[in-house]
Coordinates of C-alpha atoms and ligand atoms in Angstrom, one line a residue:
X1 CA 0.0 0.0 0.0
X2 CA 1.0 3.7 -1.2
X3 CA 0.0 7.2 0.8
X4 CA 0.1 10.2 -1.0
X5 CA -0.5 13.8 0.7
X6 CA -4.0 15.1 0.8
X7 CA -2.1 18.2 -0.6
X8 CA -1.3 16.7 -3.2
X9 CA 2.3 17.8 -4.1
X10 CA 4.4 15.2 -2.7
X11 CA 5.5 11.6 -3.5
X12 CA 3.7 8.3 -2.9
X13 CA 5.4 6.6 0.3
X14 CA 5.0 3.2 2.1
X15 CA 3.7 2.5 5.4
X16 CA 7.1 2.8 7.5
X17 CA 8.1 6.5 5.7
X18 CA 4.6 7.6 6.6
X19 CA 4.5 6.6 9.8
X20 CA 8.0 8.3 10.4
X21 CA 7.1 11.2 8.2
X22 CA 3.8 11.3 10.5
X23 CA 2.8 14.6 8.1
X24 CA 3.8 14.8 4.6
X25 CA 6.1 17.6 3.4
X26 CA 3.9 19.9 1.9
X27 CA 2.2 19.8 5.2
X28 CA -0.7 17.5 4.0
X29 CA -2.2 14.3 6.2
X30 CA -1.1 11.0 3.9
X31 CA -4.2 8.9 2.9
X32 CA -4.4 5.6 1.3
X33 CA -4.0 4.9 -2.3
X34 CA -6.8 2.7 -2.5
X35 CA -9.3 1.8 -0.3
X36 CA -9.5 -2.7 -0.1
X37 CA -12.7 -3.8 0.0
X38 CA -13.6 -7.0 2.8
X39 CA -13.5 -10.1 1.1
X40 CA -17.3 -10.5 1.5
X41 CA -16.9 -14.1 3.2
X42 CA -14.9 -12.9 5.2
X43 CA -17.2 -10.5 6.0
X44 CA -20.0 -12.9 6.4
X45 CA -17.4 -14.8 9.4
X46 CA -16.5 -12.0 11.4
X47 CA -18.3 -13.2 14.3
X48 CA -16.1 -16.5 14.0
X49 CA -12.5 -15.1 13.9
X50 CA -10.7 -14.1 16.9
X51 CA -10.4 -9.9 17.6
X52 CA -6.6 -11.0 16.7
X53 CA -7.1 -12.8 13.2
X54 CA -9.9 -10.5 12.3
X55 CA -7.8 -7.4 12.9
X56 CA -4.5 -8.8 11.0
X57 CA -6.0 -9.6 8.2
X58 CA -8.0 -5.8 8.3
X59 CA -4.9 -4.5 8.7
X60 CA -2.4 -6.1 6.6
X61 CA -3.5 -4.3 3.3
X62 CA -2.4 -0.8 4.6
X63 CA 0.6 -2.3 6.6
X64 CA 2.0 -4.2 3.0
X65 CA 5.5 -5.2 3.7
X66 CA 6.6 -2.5 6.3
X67 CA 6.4 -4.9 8.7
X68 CA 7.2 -8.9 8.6
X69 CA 3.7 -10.8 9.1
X70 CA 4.7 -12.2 12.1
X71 CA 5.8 -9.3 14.0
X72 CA 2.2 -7.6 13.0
X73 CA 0.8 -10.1 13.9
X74 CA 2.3 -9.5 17.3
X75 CA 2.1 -5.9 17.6
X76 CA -1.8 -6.1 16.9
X77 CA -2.4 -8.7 19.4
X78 CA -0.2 -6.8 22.2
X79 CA -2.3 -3.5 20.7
X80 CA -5.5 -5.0 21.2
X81 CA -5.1 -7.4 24.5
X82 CA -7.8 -5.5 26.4
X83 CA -11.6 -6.3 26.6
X84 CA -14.4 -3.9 24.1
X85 CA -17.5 -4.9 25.6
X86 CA -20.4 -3.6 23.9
X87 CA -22.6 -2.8 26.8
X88 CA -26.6 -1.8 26.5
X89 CA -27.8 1.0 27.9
X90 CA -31.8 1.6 26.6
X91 CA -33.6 -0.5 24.6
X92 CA -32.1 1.4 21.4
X93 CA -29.1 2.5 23.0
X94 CA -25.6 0.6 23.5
X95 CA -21.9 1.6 24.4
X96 CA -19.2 0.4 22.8
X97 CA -17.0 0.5 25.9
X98 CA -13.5 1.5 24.7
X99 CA -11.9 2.6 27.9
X100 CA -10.3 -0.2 29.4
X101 CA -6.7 -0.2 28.1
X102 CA -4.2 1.0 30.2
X103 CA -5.2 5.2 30.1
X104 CA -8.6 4.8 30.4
X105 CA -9.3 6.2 26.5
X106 CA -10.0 4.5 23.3
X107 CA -6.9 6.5 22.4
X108 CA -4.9 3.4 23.5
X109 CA -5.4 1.6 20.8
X110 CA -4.3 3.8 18.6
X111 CA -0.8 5.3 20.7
X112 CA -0.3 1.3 21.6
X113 CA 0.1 0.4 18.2
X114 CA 1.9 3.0 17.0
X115 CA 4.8 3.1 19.3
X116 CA 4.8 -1.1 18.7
X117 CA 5.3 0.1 15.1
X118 CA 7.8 2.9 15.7
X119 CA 10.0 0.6 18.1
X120 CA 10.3 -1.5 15.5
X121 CA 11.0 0.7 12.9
X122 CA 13.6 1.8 15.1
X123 CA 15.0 -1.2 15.6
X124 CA 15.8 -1.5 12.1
X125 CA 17.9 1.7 12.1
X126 CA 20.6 3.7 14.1
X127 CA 18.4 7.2 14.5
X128 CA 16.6 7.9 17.7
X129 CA 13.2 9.3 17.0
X130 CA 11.7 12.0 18.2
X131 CA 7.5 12.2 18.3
X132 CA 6.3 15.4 19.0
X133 CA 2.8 15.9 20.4
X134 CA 0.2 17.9 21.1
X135 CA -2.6 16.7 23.3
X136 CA -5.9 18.2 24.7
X137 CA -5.7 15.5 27.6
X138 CA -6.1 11.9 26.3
X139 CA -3.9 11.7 23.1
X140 CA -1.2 12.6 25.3
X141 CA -1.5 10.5 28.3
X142 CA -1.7 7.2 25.9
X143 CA 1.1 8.5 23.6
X144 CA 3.5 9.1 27.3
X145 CA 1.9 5.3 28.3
X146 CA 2.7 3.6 24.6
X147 CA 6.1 4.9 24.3
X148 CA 7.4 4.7 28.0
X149 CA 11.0 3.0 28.1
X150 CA 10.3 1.9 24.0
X151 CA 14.2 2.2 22.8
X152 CA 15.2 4.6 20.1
X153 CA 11.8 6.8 21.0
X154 CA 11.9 10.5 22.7
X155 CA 8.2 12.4 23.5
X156 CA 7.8 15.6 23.9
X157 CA 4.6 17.1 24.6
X158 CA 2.8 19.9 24.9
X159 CA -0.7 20.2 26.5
X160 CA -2.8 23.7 27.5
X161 CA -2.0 23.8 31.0
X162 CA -5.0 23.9 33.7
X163 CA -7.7 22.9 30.7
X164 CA -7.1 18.7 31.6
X165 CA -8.5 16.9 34.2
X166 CA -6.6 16.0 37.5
X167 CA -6.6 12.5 36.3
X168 CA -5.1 13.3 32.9
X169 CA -2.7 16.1 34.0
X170 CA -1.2 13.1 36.7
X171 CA -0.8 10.8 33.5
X172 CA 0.5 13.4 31.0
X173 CA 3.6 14.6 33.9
X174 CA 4.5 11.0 35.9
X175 CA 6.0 9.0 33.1
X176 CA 9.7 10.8 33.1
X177 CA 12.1 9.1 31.2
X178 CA 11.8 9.1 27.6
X179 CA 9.1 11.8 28.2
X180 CA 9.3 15.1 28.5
X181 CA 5.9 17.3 29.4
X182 CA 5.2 21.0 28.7
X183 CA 2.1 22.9 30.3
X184 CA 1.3 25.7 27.3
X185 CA -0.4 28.9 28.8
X186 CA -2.7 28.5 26.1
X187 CA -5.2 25.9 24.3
X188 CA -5.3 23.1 22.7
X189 CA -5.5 24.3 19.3
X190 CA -2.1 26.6 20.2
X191 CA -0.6 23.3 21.1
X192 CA -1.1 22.2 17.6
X193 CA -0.1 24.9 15.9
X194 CA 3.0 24.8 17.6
X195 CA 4.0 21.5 16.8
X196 CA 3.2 22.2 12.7
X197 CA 5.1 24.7 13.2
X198 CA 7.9 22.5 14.8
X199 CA 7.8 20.2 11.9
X200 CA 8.2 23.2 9.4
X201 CA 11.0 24.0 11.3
X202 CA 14.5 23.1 8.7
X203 CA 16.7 23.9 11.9
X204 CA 14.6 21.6 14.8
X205 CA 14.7 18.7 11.8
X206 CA 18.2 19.2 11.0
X207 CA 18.7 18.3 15.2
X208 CA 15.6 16.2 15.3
X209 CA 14.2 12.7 13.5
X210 CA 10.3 14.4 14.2
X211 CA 7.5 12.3 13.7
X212 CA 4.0 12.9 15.3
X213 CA 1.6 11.0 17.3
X214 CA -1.8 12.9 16.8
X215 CA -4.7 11.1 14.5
X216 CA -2.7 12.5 11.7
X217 CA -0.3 9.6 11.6
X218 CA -1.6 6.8 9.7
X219 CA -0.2 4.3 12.3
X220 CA -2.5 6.0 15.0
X221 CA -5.7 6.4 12.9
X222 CA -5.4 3.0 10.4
X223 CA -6.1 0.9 13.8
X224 CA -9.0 2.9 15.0
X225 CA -11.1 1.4 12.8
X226 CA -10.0 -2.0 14.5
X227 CA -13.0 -1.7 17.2
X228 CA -15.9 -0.4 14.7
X229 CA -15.5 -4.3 13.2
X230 CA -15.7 -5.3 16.9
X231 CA -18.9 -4.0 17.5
X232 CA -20.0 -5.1 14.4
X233 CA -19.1 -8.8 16.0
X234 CA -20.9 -8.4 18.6
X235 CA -24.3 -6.7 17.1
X236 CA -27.1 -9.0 18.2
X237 CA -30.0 -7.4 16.4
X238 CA -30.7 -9.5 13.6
X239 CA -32.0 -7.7 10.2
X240 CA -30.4 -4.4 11.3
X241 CA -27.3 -2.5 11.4
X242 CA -26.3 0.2 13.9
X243 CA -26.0 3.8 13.7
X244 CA -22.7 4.6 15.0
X245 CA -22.4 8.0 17.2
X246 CA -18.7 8.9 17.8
X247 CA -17.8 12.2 20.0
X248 CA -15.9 14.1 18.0
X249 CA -13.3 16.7 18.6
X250 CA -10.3 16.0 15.5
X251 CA -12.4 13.9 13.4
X252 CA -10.0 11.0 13.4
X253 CA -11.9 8.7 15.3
X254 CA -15.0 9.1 13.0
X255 CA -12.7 9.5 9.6
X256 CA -11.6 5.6 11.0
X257 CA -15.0 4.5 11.0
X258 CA -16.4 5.7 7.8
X259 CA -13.2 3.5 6.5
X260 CA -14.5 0.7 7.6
X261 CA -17.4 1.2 6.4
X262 CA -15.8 1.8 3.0
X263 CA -14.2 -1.4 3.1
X264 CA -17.5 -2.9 4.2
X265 CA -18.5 -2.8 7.5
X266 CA -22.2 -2.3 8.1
X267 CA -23.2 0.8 9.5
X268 CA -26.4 3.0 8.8
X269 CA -25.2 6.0 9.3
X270 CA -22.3 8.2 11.5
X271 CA -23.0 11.0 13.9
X272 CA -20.6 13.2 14.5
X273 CA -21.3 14.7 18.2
X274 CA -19.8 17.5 18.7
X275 CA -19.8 20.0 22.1
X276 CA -19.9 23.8 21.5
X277 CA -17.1 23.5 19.2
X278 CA -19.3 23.4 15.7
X279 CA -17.6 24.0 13.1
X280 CA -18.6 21.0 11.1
X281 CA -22.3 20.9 12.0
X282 CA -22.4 24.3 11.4
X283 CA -20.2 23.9 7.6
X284 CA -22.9 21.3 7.0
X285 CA -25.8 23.1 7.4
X286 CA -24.7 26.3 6.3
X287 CA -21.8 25.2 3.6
X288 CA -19.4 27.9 5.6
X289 CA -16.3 26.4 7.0
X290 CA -15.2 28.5 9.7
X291 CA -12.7 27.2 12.3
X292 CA -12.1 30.1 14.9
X293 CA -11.1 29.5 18.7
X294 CA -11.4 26.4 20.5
X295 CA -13.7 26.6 23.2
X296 CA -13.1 25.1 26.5
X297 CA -15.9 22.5 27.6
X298 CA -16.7 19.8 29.7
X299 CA -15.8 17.1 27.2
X300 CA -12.0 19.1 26.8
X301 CA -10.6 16.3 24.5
X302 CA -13.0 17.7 21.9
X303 CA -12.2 21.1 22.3
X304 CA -11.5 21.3 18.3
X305 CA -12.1 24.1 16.1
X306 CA -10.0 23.2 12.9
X307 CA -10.5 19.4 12.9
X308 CA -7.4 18.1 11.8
X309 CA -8.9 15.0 10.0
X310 CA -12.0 16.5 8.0
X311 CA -10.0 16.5 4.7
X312 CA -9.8 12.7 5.4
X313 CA -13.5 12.5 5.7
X314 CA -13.8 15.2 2.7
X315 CA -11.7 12.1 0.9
X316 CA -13.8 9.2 1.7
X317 CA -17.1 10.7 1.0
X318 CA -16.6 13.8 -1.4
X319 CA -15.9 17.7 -1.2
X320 CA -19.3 19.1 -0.6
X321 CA -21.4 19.2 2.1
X322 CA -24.5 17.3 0.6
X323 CA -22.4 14.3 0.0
X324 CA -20.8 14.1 3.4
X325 CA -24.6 14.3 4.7
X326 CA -25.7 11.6 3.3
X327 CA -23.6 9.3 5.5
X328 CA -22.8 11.7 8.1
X329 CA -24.9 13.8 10.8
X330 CA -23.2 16.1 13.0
X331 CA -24.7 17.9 16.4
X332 CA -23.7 20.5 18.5
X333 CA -24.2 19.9 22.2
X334 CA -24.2 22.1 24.9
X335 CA -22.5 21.8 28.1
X336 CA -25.9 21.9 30.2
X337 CA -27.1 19.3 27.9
X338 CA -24.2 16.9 28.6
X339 CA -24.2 17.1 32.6
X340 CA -28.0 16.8 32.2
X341 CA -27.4 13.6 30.3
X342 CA -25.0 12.5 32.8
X343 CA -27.7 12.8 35.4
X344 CA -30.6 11.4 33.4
X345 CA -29.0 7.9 32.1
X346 CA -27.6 7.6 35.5
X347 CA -30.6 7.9 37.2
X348 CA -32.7 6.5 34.7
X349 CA -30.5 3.0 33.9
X350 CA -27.7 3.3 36.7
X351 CA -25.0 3.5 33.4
X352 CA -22.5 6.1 33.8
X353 CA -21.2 8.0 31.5
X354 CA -18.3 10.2 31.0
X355 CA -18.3 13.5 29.6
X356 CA -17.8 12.7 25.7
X357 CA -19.8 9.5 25.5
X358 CA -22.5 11.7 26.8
X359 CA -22.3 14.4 24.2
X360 CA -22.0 11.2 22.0
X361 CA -25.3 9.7 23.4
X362 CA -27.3 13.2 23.6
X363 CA -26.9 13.5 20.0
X364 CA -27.7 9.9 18.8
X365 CA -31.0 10.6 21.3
X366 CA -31.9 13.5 19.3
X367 CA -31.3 11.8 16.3
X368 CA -33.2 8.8 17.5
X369 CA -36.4 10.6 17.9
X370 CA -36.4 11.4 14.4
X371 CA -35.6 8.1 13.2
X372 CA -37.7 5.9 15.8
X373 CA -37.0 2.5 14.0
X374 CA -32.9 3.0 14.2
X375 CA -30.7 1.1 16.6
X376 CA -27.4 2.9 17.8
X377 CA -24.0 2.3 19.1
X378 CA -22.3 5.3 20.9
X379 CA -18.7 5.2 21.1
X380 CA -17.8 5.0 25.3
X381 CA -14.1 6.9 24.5
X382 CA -13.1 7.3 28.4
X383 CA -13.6 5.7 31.7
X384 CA -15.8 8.4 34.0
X385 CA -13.3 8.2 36.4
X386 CA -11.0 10.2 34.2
X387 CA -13.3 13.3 34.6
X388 CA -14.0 13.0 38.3
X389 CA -15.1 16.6 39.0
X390 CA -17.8 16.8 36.0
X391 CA -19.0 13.3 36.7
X392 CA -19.3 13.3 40.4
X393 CA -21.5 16.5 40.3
X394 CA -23.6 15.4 37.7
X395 CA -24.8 11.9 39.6
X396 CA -24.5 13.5 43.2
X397 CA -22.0 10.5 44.4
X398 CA -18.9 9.8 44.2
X399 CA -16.6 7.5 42.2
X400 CA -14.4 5.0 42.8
X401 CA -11.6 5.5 41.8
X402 CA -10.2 1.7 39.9
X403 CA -7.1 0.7 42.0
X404 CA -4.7 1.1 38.9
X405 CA -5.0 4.9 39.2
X406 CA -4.0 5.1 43.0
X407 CA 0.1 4.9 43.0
X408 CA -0.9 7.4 40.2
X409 CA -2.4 9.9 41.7
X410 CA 0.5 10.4 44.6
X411 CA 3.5 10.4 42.3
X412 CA 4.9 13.6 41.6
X413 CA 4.0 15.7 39.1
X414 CA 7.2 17.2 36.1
X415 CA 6.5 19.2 33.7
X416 CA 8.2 23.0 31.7
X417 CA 6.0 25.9 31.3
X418 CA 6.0 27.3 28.2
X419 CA 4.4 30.9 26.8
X420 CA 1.9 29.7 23.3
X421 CA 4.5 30.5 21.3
X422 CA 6.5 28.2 18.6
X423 CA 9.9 30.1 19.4
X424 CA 9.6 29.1 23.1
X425 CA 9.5 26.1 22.0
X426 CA 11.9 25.6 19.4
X427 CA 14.4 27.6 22.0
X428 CA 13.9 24.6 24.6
X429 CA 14.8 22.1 21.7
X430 CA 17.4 23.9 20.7
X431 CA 18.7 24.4 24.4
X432 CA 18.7 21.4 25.4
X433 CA 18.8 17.4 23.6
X434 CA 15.7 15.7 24.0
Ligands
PLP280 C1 -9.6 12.3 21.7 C2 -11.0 12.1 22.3 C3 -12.1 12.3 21.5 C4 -12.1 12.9 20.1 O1 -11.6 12.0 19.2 P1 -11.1 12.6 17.8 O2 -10.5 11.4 17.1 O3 -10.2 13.7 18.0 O4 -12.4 13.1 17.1 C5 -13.3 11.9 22.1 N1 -13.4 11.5 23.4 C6 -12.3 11.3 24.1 C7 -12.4 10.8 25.5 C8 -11.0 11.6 23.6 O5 -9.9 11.4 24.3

């Protein structure tokens, strides 16, 4: 399998350059050459084949031969070797539950197996790496988790300091090591700006091998379509397929999806749920695509106003707004809305949920009420307990927290400050090797 840039100006790559390259040079996110189709008895058997086998032979088509069979093999069954219950809710309502890897976030699956992949890319050659990151809580905490102690692999990254939950902010500064943390005075979306920026940067790549972690890597995004096949294993309701609604903040998790559903996996139709941060539903009903600032919000890891990966969405379905809609619905939820939710489905069918997963199931609801004979899966993308203060205040109670996260919470916290400004950080990396 070839990647060419979504820009359009640079040269077709493999897997292993694009994963290194994380962005392409002319700044564009790399996107498959072709799109396989399932074979459809395969298809028809993916209730019979292991997560394992079912995910190899998913993946293999974008891998090629980057990596030996038998090492992928590995690094999918090491990426994947938690459970992804699908658990109901309503009648009409279940969670995907994709929370229980090591951080707490789906984003494990992603940052697990793209630091397998990197280490081993890295074994193969004499260069340290270096992944540069930008994180609006999650992202970060599983990218710090997947690459702790992996040879040949440095982290730096940067999160908006005092926007990320006491939880997140212990697993984004603990790790040490290989790691190194900054706390931006500024938001998520300066974050990301100053890591393009970094990889624009002729003087920080002369000093650096940079290669990113976000959802723009392919290695982090191919695999998130790995648990959309799961639920389809698991989907009980014979003579139906779900509608799939994914909380939504950079798009990647979503622009996974509506892969898999290119390459065959059933799925009605996606909704994109989205908190006060609207640009997309807003683009799709109006045709204007307006990014401005990021808003902060209760569901912070989707506190997105330029989603990174709508080009790759733009790719699979088409340019305009009429032909993402007719696979795509996007909501905008409010913050009332979600701790009201919170409350509600607690206290309606004792099923917590954390702050995303209950934008995600507020606008499948909505959605629902319109479409009365549709059956949907939300996407459950973090534990509760990762968002203590918004949960707890929603259901009255506390939570407990799962004994994992104790030693946690007492180490002590490192991290550098840093003004939102590229040149601070380019003067750390300059300053100092890391
Ligand atoms: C990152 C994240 C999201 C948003 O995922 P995208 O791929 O950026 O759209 C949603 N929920 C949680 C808990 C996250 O960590």
């Amino acid at each position: 399998m070839r990647y060419y840039s979504l820009n359009g100006h640079t040269a077709l790559v493999d897997f292993r350059e694009a994963t290194l390259n994380g962005q392409a040079p002319d700044r564009g996110l790399y996107f498959p050459e072709q799109i396989p189709a399932l074979d459809p008895d395969l298809l028809k058997q993916t209730r019979y084949l292991s997560k394992a086998e079912l995910s190899f032979r998913l993946l293999k088509p974008f891998v090629g031969s980057a990596i030996e069979d038998a090492a992928l093999f590995r690094i999918i069954s090491e990426t994947i070797a938690f459970p992804v219950p699908m658990v109901p809710v309503t009648g009409l309502i279940q969670s995907l539950e994709l929370f229980h890897g090591p951080t707490l976030a789906f984003k494990d699956v992603g940052a697990r197996f793209m630091s397998r992949a990197l280490g081993y890319f890295s074994g193969l050659s004499e260069n340290s790496t270096t992944v540069l990151v930008a994180t609006s809580g999650d992202t970060g905490s599983a990218v710090a988790a997947g690459f702790s102690g992996v040879e040949g692999v440095n982290v730096i990254i940067l999160y908006p300091k005092g926007k990320v939950s006491s939880v997140q902010e212990k697993q984004l500064t603990t790790c040490g090591a290989n790691i190194k943390t900054f706390a931006v005075a500024g938001s998520f979306d300066d974050c990301q700006q100053m890591v393009k920026d970094a990889f624009m940067d002729q003087e920080l790549r002369r000093r650096y091998r940079l290669t990113s972690a976000n959802s723009i890597n392919v290695a982090r995004w191919l695999p998130q379509q790995l648990y959309y096949w799961f639920a389809w294993q698991q989907w009980q309701e014979e003579g139906s397929i779900p509608v799939m609604s994914v909380p939504s903040g950079n798009f990647g998790n979503i622009a996974a999806g509506l892969l898999a559903q290119k390459m065959g996996l059933p799925v009605t139709r996606f909704i994109a749920a989205c908190n006060s941060n609207d640009t997309v539903p807003v683009y799709l009903q109006t045709g204007k695509y307006q990014p401005g600032h990021a808003q902060a919000t209760l569901s912070n890891a989707m506190d997105v106003s330029n989603p990174s990966n709508f080009v790759r969405i733009q790719a699979l379905l088409g340019q305009s707004p009429a032909a993402i809609s007719k696979w795509l619905t996007a909501y905008r939820i409010s913050d009332a809305t979600t701790k009201d939710t919170i409350r509600s489905v607690y206290q309606q069918y004792q099923y917590i949920l954390d702050p995303h997963a209950a934008v995600a199931y507020a606008a499948l609801s909505q959605y629902l009420e319109t479409h009365p004979h549709a059956r949907g899966v939300l996407l459950g993308t973090a534990d509760p307990v990762k968002f203590p203060e918004v949960v707890e205040a929603a259901i009255g109670r506390q939570l407990t927290m799962p004994d994992k996260l104790l030693p946690l919470m007492q180490k002590p916290s490192q991290f550098t400050d840093l003004p939102p400004l590229f040149q601070a950080l380019k003067e750390q990396m300059m300053s100092e090797q890391i």
